[in-house]
Amino acid sequence: MYSKEDFKRMFAALDESDLIQRGLGPLTQEAREALTELLAERGLAGHALDLKVAEVRRSLFERSGVTNHCDYCGKSVILQPVRRGAQKFCSQRCSEDSMLAARAATLAPDLVYQHAIAMKFGECPCCQRGGRTIEVRDAYHVVSLIWIYRYSETDQLCCRECGSKANRWAAAVCALTGWWSVFGLFSTPYVIMKNLLAVYRRRDGIEPSPKLLYRAQLDLARKLPALPDAASLGTSAR
């Protein structure tokens, strides 16, 4: 088990951006304390640290990989990619979401949390009914035909009733289209079961899920006019 001083020696050669990137991932308490102290020694604490973290988060969304994968969602780009500068994306939606994500990275967490709570207890975007708990809900799909096999997951922001309807529909489609290959014979029962479990075991807590918080970030970024305004608004909301 490494101590905080051990981690400080290991991280000492990293620059500020690398230290912050390390801090964005899972770390032990000792490692996180070492990062915080190293950044403070370099003059990054409080509001200055918040601004630097926002800058690093934004840069992560603006960088481009060297493989044929989408720079936003990570899926393989089989056909002609959508390009924006040096970046490549599998669709126009990923290109637009990437820009929103870069802007959203500067928003203060408490501002995002408040907006997520408002979304969670607002109207359902699918059925427009109120008085229901809204969440990001997953549905699972499998299609197979001889040598063709495709598994995918979709999500939508909706109430429990609309989410259950999407899961039942996905299970029905899987039951019709999932069996027609060797892979499908083994995976289709599992995918159908995942959809049915989502229907009957779904329990919504009071707190917004990580997916809902991310949707709230993108929604706020879409409504705010410019990146500096978004950052200043997030700071003033604290």
Short mmCIF file of C-alpha atoms in Angstrom, two decimals:
data_model
loop_
_atom_site.label_atom_id
_atom_site.label_comp_id
_atom_site.label_asym_id
_atom_site.label_seq_id
_atom_site.Cartn_x
_atom_site.Cartn_y
_atom_site.Cartn_z
CA MET A 1 0.00 0.00 0.00
CA TYR A 2 1.52 3.31 -1.08
CA SER A 3 1.42 6.33 1.21
CA LYS A 4 0.59 9.89 0.19
CA GLU A 5 4.29 10.76 0.11
CA ASP A 6 4.98 7.79 -2.18
CA PHE A 7 2.35 9.03 -4.62
CA LYS A 8 3.75 12.57 -4.48
CA ARG A 9 7.14 11.25 -5.55
CA MET A 10 5.56 9.21 -8.36
CA PHE A 11 3.47 12.15 -9.64
CA ALA A 12 6.12 14.87 -9.19
CA ALA A 13 7.31 14.74 -12.81
CA LEU A 14 3.80 15.18 -14.28
CA ASP A 15 2.63 18.58 -15.45
CA GLU A 16 -0.61 20.17 -14.23
CA SER A 17 -2.77 18.83 -17.08
CA ASP A 18 -1.52 15.27 -16.57
CA LEU A 19 -2.13 15.52 -12.83
CA ILE A 20 -5.71 16.65 -13.40
CA GLN A 21 -6.32 13.88 -15.93
CA ARG A 22 -5.12 11.38 -13.33
CA GLY A 23 -7.51 12.94 -10.84
CA LEU A 24 -10.48 12.51 -13.17
CA GLY A 25 -10.13 8.72 -12.92
CA PRO A 26 -10.54 6.33 -9.98
CA LEU A 27 -7.84 6.78 -7.34
CA THR A 28 -7.16 5.77 -3.78
CA GLN A 29 -7.64 8.41 -1.10
CA GLU A 30 -3.87 8.71 -0.62
CA ALA A 31 -3.28 9.24 -4.33
CA ARG A 32 -6.02 11.86 -4.55
CA GLU A 33 -4.62 13.75 -1.55
CA ALA A 34 -1.16 13.66 -3.15
CA LEU A 35 -2.54 15.13 -6.39
CA THR A 36 -4.38 17.86 -4.51
CA GLU A 37 -1.25 18.86 -2.60
CA LEU A 38 0.94 18.86 -5.71
CA LEU A 39 -1.54 21.08 -7.57
CA ALA A 40 -1.81 23.42 -4.58
CA GLU A 41 1.98 23.71 -4.45
CA ARG A 42 1.87 24.81 -8.10
CA GLY A 43 -0.71 27.49 -7.37
CA LEU A 44 -3.80 25.55 -8.46
CA ALA A 45 -6.42 25.59 -5.73
CA GLY A 46 -9.96 26.85 -5.29
CA HIS A 47 -11.34 28.77 -8.26
CA ALA A 48 -8.05 28.56 -10.21
CA LEU A 49 -8.18 24.78 -9.95
CA ASP A 50 -11.83 24.72 -11.07
CA LEU A 51 -10.93 26.70 -14.19
CA LYS A 52 -7.97 24.42 -14.98
CA VAL A 53 -10.09 21.28 -14.51
CA ALA A 54 -12.70 22.72 -16.88
CA GLU A 55 -9.97 23.47 -19.44
CA VAL A 56 -8.60 19.91 -19.22
CA ARG A 57 -12.07 18.38 -19.49
CA ARG A 58 -12.77 20.50 -22.57
CA SER A 59 -9.47 19.49 -24.19
CA LEU A 60 -10.34 15.81 -23.74
CA PHE A 61 -13.42 16.31 -25.90
CA GLU A 62 -11.49 18.26 -28.53
CA ARG A 63 -8.62 15.84 -29.10
CA SER A 64 -8.50 13.34 -31.97
CA GLY A 65 -7.47 9.70 -31.91
CA VAL A 66 -5.29 7.99 -34.53
CA THR A 67 -7.59 4.99 -35.08
CA ASN A 68 -10.77 4.72 -37.16
CA HIS A 69 -12.97 5.21 -34.12
CA CYS A 70 -15.35 8.07 -33.44
CA ASP A 71 -13.66 10.70 -31.26
CA TYR A 72 -16.85 11.05 -29.20
CA CYS A 73 -18.62 7.69 -28.75
CA GLY A 74 -15.71 5.36 -29.66
CA LYS A 75 -17.62 3.36 -32.26
CA SER A 76 -15.86 2.24 -35.44
CA VAL A 77 -16.26 4.62 -38.37
CA ILE A 78 -16.95 2.27 -41.28
CA LEU A 79 -18.21 4.74 -43.89
CA GLN A 80 -17.16 8.33 -44.58
CA PRO A 81 -16.62 10.04 -41.20
CA VAL A 82 -18.06 13.43 -40.27
CA ARG A 83 -15.07 15.72 -39.75
CA ARG A 84 -14.63 18.87 -37.70
CA GLY A 85 -11.10 20.13 -37.86
CA ALA A 86 -8.76 17.25 -37.01
CA GLN A 87 -11.54 15.29 -35.30
CA LYS A 88 -13.66 12.58 -36.88
CA PHE A 89 -17.10 11.33 -35.85
CA CYS A 90 -19.41 8.51 -36.83
CA SER A 91 -22.41 10.86 -37.23
CA GLN A 92 -23.44 14.50 -37.20
CA ARG A 93 -25.08 13.91 -33.83
CA CYS A 94 -21.77 12.82 -32.29
CA SER A 95 -20.08 15.90 -33.76
CA GLU A 96 -22.71 18.18 -32.22
CA ASP A 97 -22.73 16.32 -28.88
CA SER A 98 -18.94 16.60 -28.74
CA MET A 99 -19.16 20.39 -28.99
CA LEU A 100 -21.87 20.44 -26.32
CA ALA A 101 -19.81 18.16 -24.07
CA ALA A 102 -16.81 20.49 -24.34
CA ARG A 103 -18.99 23.40 -23.27
CA ALA A 104 -20.72 21.34 -20.57
CA ALA A 105 -17.37 20.43 -18.99
CA THR A 106 -17.10 24.01 -17.69
CA LEU A 107 -20.42 23.99 -15.81
CA ALA A 108 -20.41 23.91 -12.04
CA PRO A 109 -21.56 20.56 -10.55
CA ASP A 110 -24.22 22.16 -8.34
CA LEU A 111 -25.76 23.92 -11.34
CA VAL A 112 -25.89 20.64 -13.24
CA TYR A 113 -27.35 18.83 -10.23
CA GLN A 114 -30.15 21.39 -9.83
CA HIS A 115 -31.04 21.09 -13.51
CA ALA A 116 -30.98 17.28 -13.31
CA ILE A 117 -33.41 17.38 -10.37
CA ALA A 118 -35.72 19.68 -12.37
CA MET A 119 -35.59 17.24 -15.29
CA LYS A 120 -36.15 14.22 -13.03
CA PHE A 121 -39.39 15.58 -11.61
CA GLY A 122 -40.60 17.41 -14.69
CA GLU A 123 -42.71 16.26 -17.61
CA CYS A 124 -41.85 13.08 -19.50
CA PRO A 125 -40.34 14.04 -22.90
CA CYS A 126 -42.06 11.02 -24.49
CA CYS A 127 -45.66 11.16 -23.19
CA GLN A 128 -45.62 14.77 -21.85
CA ARG A 129 -47.23 13.66 -18.59
CA GLY A 130 -46.25 15.08 -15.22
CA GLY A 131 -46.12 13.51 -11.78
CA ARG A 132 -43.77 10.74 -12.88
CA THR A 133 -40.10 10.14 -12.19
CA ILE A 134 -37.97 10.80 -15.24
CA GLU A 135 -34.70 8.94 -15.86
CA VAL A 136 -32.41 7.80 -18.65
CA ARG A 137 -33.59 4.25 -19.36
CA ASP A 138 -31.83 1.58 -21.41
CA ALA A 139 -33.23 -0.90 -23.92
CA TYR A 140 -31.29 -3.80 -25.46
CA HIS A 141 -31.46 -5.10 -29.03
CA VAL A 142 -30.08 -8.01 -30.99
CA VAL A 143 -30.50 -8.80 -34.70
CA SER A 144 -28.90 -11.79 -36.40
CA LEU A 145 -29.12 -13.40 -39.83
CA ILE A 146 -26.78 -16.27 -40.73
CA TRP A 147 -23.36 -14.49 -40.53
CA ILE A 148 -24.73 -11.08 -39.59
CA TYR A 149 -24.97 -10.33 -35.91
CA ARG A 150 -25.57 -7.01 -34.21
CA TYR A 151 -26.10 -6.17 -30.55
CA SER A 152 -26.87 -2.60 -29.49
CA GLU A 153 -28.10 -0.58 -26.55
CA THR A 154 -30.25 2.53 -26.78
CA ASP A 155 -31.33 4.93 -24.08
CA GLN A 156 -34.01 7.56 -23.80
CA LEU A 157 -35.04 10.14 -21.24
CA CYS A 158 -38.52 9.14 -20.14
CA CYS A 159 -40.81 8.02 -17.32
CA ARG A 160 -40.93 4.45 -16.06
CA GLU A 161 -44.05 3.61 -18.10
CA CYS A 162 -42.50 4.79 -21.37
CA GLY A 163 -39.25 3.03 -20.53
CA SER A 164 -41.07 -0.23 -19.81
CA LYS A 165 -42.92 0.08 -23.11
CA ALA A 166 -39.58 0.48 -24.93
CA ASN A 167 -38.15 -2.60 -23.14
CA ARG A 168 -41.19 -4.76 -23.99
CA TRP A 169 -41.00 -3.67 -27.62
CA ALA A 170 -37.24 -4.39 -27.73
CA ALA A 171 -37.83 -7.85 -26.21
CA ALA A 172 -40.52 -8.59 -28.81
CA VAL A 173 -38.28 -7.52 -31.70
CA CYS A 174 -35.40 -9.61 -30.32
CA ALA A 175 -37.73 -12.61 -30.10
CA LEU A 176 -38.46 -12.24 -33.83
CA THR A 177 -35.09 -11.21 -35.25
CA GLY A 178 -32.44 -12.51 -32.84
CA TRP A 179 -32.39 -16.27 -33.44
CA TRP A 180 -31.19 -16.57 -37.03
CA SER A 181 -27.50 -17.17 -36.44
CA VAL A 182 -25.27 -19.24 -34.19
CA PHE A 183 -24.41 -16.20 -32.08
CA GLY A 184 -28.06 -15.23 -31.89
CA LEU A 185 -29.12 -18.60 -30.53
CA PHE A 186 -26.95 -18.08 -27.46
CA SER A 187 -27.30 -14.35 -26.90
CA THR A 188 -30.96 -13.68 -27.68
CA PRO A 189 -32.37 -15.27 -24.48
CA TYR A 190 -29.95 -13.19 -22.44
CA VAL A 191 -30.90 -9.94 -24.23
CA ILE A 192 -34.62 -10.67 -23.87
CA MET A 193 -34.10 -11.33 -20.17
CA LYS A 194 -32.23 -8.04 -19.75
CA ASN A 195 -35.21 -6.17 -21.21
CA LEU A 196 -37.71 -8.00 -19.03
CA LEU A 197 -35.64 -7.45 -15.89
CA ALA A 198 -35.51 -3.74 -16.69
CA VAL A 199 -39.32 -3.74 -16.77
CA TYR A 200 -39.98 -5.64 -13.55
CA ARG A 201 -37.00 -4.67 -11.38
CA ARG A 202 -36.79 -0.98 -12.19
CA ARG A 203 -36.79 1.21 -9.08
CA ASP A 204 -36.19 4.93 -9.33
CA GLY A 205 -34.29 6.62 -6.53
CA ILE A 206 -34.53 10.26 -5.54
CA GLU A 207 -31.04 11.14 -6.74
CA PRO A 208 -30.39 11.57 -10.48
CA SER A 209 -28.31 8.84 -12.09
CA PRO A 210 -24.91 9.60 -13.71
CA LYS A 211 -26.56 9.33 -17.14
CA LEU A 212 -29.23 11.86 -16.17
CA LEU A 213 -26.57 14.22 -14.80
CA TYR A 214 -24.75 13.98 -18.13
CA ARG A 215 -27.98 14.69 -20.03
CA ALA A 216 -28.53 17.70 -17.78
CA GLN A 217 -25.02 18.93 -18.61
CA LEU A 218 -25.68 18.71 -22.34
CA ASP A 219 -29.10 20.33 -21.99
CA LEU A 220 -27.64 23.27 -20.08
CA ALA A 221 -24.80 23.61 -22.58
CA ARG A 222 -27.35 23.68 -25.39
CA LYS A 223 -29.25 26.53 -23.72
CA LEU A 224 -26.27 28.65 -22.72
CA PRO A 225 -25.04 30.98 -25.49
CA ALA A 226 -21.26 30.73 -25.15
CA LEU A 227 -18.55 28.96 -23.22
CA PRO A 228 -17.33 31.92 -21.10
CA ASP A 229 -20.92 32.76 -20.13
CA ALA A 230 -21.54 29.16 -19.16
CA ALA A 231 -18.47 29.12 -16.96
CA SER A 232 -19.35 32.41 -15.28
CA LEU A 233 -22.92 31.30 -14.73
CA GLY A 234 -21.74 28.06 -13.18
CA THR A 235 -19.43 29.97 -10.83
CA SER A 236 -22.08 32.45 -9.78
CA ALA A 237 -24.54 29.67 -9.00
CA ARG A 238 -22.31 28.36 -6.23
#
